[in-house]
Short mmCIF file of C-alpha atoms in Angstrom, two decimals:
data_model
loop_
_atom_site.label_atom_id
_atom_site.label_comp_id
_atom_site.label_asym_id
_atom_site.label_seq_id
_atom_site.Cartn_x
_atom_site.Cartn_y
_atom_site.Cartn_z
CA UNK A 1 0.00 0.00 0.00
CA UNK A 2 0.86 3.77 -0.80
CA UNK A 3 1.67 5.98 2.13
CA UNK A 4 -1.39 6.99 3.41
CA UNK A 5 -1.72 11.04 3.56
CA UNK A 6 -5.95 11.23 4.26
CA UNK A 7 -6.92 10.61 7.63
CA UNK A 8 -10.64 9.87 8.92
CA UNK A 9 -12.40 9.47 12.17
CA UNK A 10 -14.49 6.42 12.49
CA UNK A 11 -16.31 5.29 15.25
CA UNK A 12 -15.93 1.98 15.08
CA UNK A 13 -13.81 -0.47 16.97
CA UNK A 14 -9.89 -0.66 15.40
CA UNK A 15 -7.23 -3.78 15.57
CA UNK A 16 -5.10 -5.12 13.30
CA UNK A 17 -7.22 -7.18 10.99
CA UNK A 18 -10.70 -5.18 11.89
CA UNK A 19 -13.12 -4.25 9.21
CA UNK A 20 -14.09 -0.88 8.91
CA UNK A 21 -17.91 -0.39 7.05
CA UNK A 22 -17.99 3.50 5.87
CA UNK A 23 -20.95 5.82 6.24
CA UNK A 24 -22.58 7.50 2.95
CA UNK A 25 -20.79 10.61 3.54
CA UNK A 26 -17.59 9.09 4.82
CA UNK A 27 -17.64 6.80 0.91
CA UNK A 28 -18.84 10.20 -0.86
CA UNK A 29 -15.39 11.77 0.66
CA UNK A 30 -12.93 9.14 0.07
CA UNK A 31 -14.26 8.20 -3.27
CA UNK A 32 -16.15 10.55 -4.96
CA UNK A 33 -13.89 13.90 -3.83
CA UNK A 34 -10.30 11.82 -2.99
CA UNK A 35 -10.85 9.62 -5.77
CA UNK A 36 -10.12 6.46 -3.53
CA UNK A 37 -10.19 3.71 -4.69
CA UNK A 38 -9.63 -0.34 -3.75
CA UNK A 39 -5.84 -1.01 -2.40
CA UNK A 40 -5.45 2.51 -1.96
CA UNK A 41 -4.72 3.19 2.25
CA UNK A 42 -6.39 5.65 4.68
CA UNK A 43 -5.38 6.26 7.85
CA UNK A 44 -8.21 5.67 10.52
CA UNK A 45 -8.79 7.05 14.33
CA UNK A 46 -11.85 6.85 16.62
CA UNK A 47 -10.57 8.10 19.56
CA UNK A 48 -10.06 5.38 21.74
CA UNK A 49 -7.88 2.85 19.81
CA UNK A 50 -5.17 5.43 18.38
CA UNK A 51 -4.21 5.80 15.02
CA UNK A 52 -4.43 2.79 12.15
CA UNK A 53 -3.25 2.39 8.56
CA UNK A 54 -6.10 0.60 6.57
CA UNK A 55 -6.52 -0.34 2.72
CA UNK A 56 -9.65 0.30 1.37
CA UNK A 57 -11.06 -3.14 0.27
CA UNK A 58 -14.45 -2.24 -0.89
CA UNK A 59 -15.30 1.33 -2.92
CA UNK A 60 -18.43 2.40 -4.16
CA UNK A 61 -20.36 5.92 -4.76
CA UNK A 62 -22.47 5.65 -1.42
CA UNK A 63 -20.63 2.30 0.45
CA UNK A 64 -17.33 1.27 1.22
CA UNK A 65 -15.15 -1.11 3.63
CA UNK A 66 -11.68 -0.42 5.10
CA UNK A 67 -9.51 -3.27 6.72
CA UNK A 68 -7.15 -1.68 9.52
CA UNK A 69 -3.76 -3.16 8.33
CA UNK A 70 -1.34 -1.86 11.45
CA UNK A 71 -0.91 0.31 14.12
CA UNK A 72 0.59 3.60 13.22
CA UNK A 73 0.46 5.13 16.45
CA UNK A 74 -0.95 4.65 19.97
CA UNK A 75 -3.76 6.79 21.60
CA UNK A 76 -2.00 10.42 22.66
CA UNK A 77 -4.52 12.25 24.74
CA UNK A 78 -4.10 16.07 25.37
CA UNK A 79 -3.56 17.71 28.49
CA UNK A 80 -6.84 17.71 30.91
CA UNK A 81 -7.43 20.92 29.92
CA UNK A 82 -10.59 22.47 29.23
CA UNK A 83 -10.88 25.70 26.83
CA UNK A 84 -14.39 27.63 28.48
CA UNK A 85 -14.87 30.33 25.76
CA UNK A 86 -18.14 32.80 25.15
CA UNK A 87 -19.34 32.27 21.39
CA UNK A 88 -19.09 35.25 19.15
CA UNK A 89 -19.66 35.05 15.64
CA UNK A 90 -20.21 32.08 13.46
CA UNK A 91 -16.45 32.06 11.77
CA UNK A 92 -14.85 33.13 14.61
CA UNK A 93 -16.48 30.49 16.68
CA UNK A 94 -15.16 27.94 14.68
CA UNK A 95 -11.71 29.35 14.56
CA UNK A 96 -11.63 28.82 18.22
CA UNK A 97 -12.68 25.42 17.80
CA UNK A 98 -10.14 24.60 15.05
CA UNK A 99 -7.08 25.82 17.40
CA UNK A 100 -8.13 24.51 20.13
CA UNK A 101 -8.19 21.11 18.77
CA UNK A 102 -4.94 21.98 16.86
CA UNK A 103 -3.13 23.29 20.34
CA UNK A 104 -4.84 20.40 22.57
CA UNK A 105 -7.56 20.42 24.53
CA UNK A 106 -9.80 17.87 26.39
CA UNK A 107 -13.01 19.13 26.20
CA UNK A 108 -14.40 22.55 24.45
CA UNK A 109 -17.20 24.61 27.07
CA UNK A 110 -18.71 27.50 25.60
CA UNK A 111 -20.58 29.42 28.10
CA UNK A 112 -23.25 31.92 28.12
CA UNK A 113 -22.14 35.53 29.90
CA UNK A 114 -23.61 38.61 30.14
CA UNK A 115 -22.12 40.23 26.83
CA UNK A 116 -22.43 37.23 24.98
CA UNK A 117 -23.03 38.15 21.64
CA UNK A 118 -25.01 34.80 20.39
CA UNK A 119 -26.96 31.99 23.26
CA UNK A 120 -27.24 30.11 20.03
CA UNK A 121 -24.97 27.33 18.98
CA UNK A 122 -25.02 24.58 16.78
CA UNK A 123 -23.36 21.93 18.78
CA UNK A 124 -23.29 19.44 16.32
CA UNK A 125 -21.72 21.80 13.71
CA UNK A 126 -19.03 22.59 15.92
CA UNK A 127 -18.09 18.93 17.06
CA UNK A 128 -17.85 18.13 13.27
CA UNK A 129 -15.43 21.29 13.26
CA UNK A 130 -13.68 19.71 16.11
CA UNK A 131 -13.67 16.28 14.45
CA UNK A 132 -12.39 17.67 11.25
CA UNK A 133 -9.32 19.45 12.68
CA UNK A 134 -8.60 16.46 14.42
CA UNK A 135 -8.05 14.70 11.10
CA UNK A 136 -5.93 17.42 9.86
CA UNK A 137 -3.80 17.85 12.49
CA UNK A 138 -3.06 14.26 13.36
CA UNK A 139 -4.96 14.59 16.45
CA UNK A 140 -5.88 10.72 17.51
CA UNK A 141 -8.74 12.06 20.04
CA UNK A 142 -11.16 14.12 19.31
CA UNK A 143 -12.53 16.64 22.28
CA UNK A 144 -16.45 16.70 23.63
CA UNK A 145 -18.08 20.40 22.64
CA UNK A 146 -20.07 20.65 25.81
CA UNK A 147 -23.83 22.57 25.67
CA UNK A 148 -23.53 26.41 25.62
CA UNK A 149 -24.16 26.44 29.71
CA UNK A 150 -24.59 29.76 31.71
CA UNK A 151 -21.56 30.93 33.37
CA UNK A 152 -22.95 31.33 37.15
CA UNK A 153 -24.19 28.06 36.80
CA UNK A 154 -21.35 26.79 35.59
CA UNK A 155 -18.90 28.30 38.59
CA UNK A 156 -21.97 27.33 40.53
CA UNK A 157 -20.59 23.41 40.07
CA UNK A 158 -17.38 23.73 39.41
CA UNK A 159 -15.08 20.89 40.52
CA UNK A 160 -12.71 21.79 43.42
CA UNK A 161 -9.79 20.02 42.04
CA UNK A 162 -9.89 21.73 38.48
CA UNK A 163 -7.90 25.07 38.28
CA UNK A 164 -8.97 27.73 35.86
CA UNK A 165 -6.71 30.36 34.31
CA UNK A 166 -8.72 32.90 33.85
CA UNK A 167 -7.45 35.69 30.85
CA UNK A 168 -8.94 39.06 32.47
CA UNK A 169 -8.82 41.89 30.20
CA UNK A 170 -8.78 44.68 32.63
CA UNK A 171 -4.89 43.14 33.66
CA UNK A 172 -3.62 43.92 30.05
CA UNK A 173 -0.32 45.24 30.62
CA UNK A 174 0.54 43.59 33.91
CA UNK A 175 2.78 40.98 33.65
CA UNK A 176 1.59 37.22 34.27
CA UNK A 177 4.45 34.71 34.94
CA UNK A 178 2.71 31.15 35.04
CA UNK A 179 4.30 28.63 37.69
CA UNK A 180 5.46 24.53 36.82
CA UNK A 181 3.38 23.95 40.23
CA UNK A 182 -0.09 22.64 38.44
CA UNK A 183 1.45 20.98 36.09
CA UNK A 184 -0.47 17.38 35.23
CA UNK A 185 -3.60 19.12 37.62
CA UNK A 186 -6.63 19.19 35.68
CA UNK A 187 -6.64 22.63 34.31
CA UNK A 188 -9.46 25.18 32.19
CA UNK A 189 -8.90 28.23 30.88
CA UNK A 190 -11.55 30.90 30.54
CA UNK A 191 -11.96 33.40 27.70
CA UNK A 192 -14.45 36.39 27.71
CA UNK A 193 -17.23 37.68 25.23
CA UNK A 194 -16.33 40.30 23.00
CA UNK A 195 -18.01 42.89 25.55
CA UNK A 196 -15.62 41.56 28.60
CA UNK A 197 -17.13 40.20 32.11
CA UNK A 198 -19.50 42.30 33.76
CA UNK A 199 -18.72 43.38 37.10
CA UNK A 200 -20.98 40.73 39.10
CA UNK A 201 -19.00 38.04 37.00
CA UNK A 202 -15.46 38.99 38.04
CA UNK A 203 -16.21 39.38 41.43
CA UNK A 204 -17.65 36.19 41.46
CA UNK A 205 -14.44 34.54 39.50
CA UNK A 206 -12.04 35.96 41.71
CA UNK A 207 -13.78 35.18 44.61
CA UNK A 208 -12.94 31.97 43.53
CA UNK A 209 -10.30 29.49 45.28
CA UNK A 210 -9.33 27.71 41.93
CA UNK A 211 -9.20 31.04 39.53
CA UNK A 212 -5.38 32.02 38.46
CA UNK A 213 -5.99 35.63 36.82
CA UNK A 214 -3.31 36.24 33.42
CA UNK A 215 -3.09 39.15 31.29
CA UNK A 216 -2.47 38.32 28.26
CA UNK A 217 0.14 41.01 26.95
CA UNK A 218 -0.63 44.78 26.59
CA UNK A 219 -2.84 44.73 24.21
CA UNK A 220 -6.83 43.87 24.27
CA UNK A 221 -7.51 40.94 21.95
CA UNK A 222 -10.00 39.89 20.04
CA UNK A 223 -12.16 36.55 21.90
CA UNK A 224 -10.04 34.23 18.96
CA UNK A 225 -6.63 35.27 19.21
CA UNK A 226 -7.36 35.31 23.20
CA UNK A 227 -8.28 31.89 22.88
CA UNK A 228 -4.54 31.27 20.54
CA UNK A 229 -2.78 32.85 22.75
CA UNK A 230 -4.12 31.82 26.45
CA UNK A 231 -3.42 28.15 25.13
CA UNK A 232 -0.39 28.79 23.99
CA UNK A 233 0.88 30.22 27.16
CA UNK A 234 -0.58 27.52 28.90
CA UNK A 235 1.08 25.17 26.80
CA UNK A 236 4.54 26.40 27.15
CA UNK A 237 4.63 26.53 30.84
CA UNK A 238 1.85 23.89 32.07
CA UNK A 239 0.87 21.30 29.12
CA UNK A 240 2.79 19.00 26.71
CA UNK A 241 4.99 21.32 25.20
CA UNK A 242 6.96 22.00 28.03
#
């Protein structure tokens, strides 16, 4: 077989040896737009079983079977670290979604503040976002989008072992020098509508035990590139790129 270069998420048990039946939309992909075809290989991930090179054995417009061949790679899970983030606009939202996955996440929150701009999301759109840039970026687990949940209520249950970094605006400027100390903790990090926290809501964040507050630089930044950036320092100091 041909190095594989397309990778898909199934969900569907994979071993070496396993057959792999495709959806309609998963054959329309490989063999209608890829122009797959038998004998040629895909590479395959659901998730659980890590990453596996199969040959297509079966192609047809709406139909198709894979056969996973061998194991490419094991399951590599991302930090535990949650990315809470108040939806703006449609593109945007998905940006966040895209890098996130990209960066590493474990789960995606979106949360409904008081300047949220939208209460409206299409979950399922933005978990196939989150699937898809799992495939691209050679991701082998792809992270929950939770229901758009209400912030208070959110804080309201928080878990008392998971820290949150919250990015606060009104610190642009100030430095923020993130310590090794939580490192492997279960982490989140909390990004702000467009319109910032209202008052009520920071009080009630800083109130908080868990909340570490970061600027993030001197300038303000758009929700997306807060999102970029807050992972990325995050990253670098407490997740797997350190």
């Amino acid at each position: 077989m041909a190095d594989a270069k397309i990778r898909l998420y199934v969900d569907h048990p994979l071993s070496e040896g396993q057959s792999v039946p495709l959806n309609e939309d998963q054959a329309l992909y490989l063999f209608a737009v890829m122009r797959k075809e038998k004998g040629d290989s895909i590479m395959l991930f659901n998730g659980r079983d890590g990453e596996w090179l199969a040959e297509v054995v079966d192609a047809a417009k709406r139909r198709g079977v894979l056969i996973c061949r061998s194991q490419t790679r094991p399951l590599q899970a991302p930090p535990d670290v949650w990315l809470l983030f108040a939806p703006v606009k449609k593109a945007e939202t998905t940006y966040i979604v895209e890098k996130a996955v990209e960066l590493g996440v474990a789960r995606l929150c979106p949360v409904q503040t008081r300047f949220t701009n939208s209460d409206r999301l299409n979950r399922d759109r933005l978990q196939a976002n989150a699937r898809e840039a799992a495939e691209q970026c050679g991701a082998t687990l792809v992270p929950e989008v939770a229901e758009i949940t209400p912030l208070d209520r959110l804080l309201a249950q928080w878990p008392a072992d998971r820290r949150i970094l919250w990015c606060n605006e009104a610190k642009a400027g100030l430095a923020t020098a993130l310590s090794t100390e939580g490192r492997g903790q279960p982490w989140a990090i909390l990004i702000g509508p467009e319109g910032g926290f209202s008052e009520d809501e920071r009080a009630r964040l800083a109130a908080l035990p868990q909340v570490l507050q970061a600027s993030l630089g001197p300038r303000i930044l758009r929700a997306e590139t807060a999102a970029v950036a807050a992972l990325t320092l995050w990253q670098s100091v407490l997740g797997d790129w350190a």
